[in-house]
Amino acid sequence: MAETGVFEKYRAYLDVPAHTKNITLLEGSTPLIPVPRLAQELGGGFELYVKFEGMNPTGSFKDRGMTVAIGEAAGRGARAAICASTGNTAASAAAYAARAGMRCVVLIPQGKVAAGKLAGAIAYGAQVLQIDGSFDDALALVVEISQRHPIALVNSLNPYRLEGQKTAAFELVDRLGDAPDWLCLPVGNAGNITAYWMGFRQYREVKSSGLPRILGVQAEGSAPLVLGHAVDHPETVATAIRIGRPARGEQALQAAEESQGRIIAVSDQAILDMQRRLAQEGIWVEPASAAGLAGLAHSLSRKEIDLRGKQVAAVCTGHGLKDPDLIASRMSAPAVLPAELAALEDAILSAQAKPFEGQAE
Ligand code: F0G
């Protein structure tokens, strides 16, 4: 566990008002996990790391930005916060608002938020409201209401969210000694890709570190930045990035262009395949979080990028525990046995799964 949260750790680099409070759950300092076997499978010849942001206190990268956004709001005396969310922002806002002693209201698209996120927001004591509409509809509503009432908007339209989220880029440079050659990550409302690019550019100024090329990845059914127009009815199994009108879309496109990277889309099947593949490394992420690596695999298989001798960091944004129903519904349910040794023996020895012997590990 980190000794300090991201606000205290990177205070000198954050552009926030002096009144900002340190409302922290010791977020950040997440593991950067080498995955050489996966790199080998994808063609080899490069170094691959997973920045596992699901290890933040509420299980997603949102905590980095939320500590700063809630800290700023609390510091200027705000009594309440509001956000629209596909789930992770909701859980994070609820937790940090609770910590600050503030009221929290979250607006989510009905039936499209994974169980672990909804449960989190409720457990942390937020007022959770579902709307019969999309995330994009919810965002438009919370923007309007925050203009009419003294309630702090903590979606990534709030600049302090990005100030906090850019610390992930600082951590990568601090840990690797320089920026990776490529960074791949999922793109939904496009706050995170914007924040990473801000962070890397800032560190280049103050630390003379390099800049990565950025590969942003959307789901095929929710790919406004690839299609070049808004998507009215976005769909994808990766509900976290089921967004048709990204609030920071322009900045995301700019980050991809300036970094000589790109934004691409991958199928739901490719996302689920990569989720499963990561689990074979012991890294269980929610579907959206596998999109960045699915995009990397896609680009490599089409020879659209050449990674020989390069260093690649893949951001895995949220924990698999967020979306347990997906696993239950797509994988076979565990067998139920009588409580007898013979039945156990039979089940283990007849299974098609890995034998006991001949395993490398
Ligand atoms: N991955 C996860 C797990 C997310 O929850 C999100 C966004 C993203 C990636 C995309 O990040 O929006 O900055 O491009 N979730 C938001 C939410 C929309 O409400 O929790 P982005």
PDB file of C-alpha atoms in Angstrom, residues 13 47 83 93 114 134 136 151 165 193 218 220 232 241 303 325:
ATOM      1  CA  TYR A  13       3.184  19.057 -10.641  1.00  0.00           C
ATOM      2  CA  GLU A  47       8.978  -5.615 -23.507  1.00  0.00           C
ATOM      3  CA  CYS A  83     -21.526  12.596 -11.824  1.00  0.00           C
ATOM      4  CA  ALA A  93     -16.997   9.579  -6.520  1.00  0.00           C
ATOM      5  CA  ALA A 114     -21.767  -3.928 -13.882  1.00  0.00           C
ATOM      6  CA  SER A 134     -27.429   6.223 -22.172  1.00  0.00           C
ATOM      7  CA  ASP A 136     -24.297  10.379 -22.853  1.00  0.00           C
ATOM      8  CA  ILE A 151     -23.271  20.747  -6.640  1.00  0.00           C
ATOM      9  CA  GLN A 165      -5.213  11.135 -13.591  1.00  0.00           C
ATOM     10  CA  ILE A 193      -6.071   9.331 -22.742  1.00  0.00           C
ATOM     11  CA  GLN A 218     -12.613   1.705 -28.516  1.00  0.00           C
ATOM     12  CA  GLU A 220     -16.491  -1.560 -32.327  1.00  0.00           C
ATOM     13  CA  ASP A 232     -26.545   7.405 -30.845  1.00  0.00           C
ATOM     14  CA  ILE A 241     -16.717   2.335 -22.508  1.00  0.00           C
ATOM     15  CA  LYS A 303       1.556  -5.493 -39.004  1.00  0.00           C
ATOM     16  CA  ASP A 325     -21.763 -11.523 -13.724  1.00  0.00           C
TER      17      ASP A 325
END
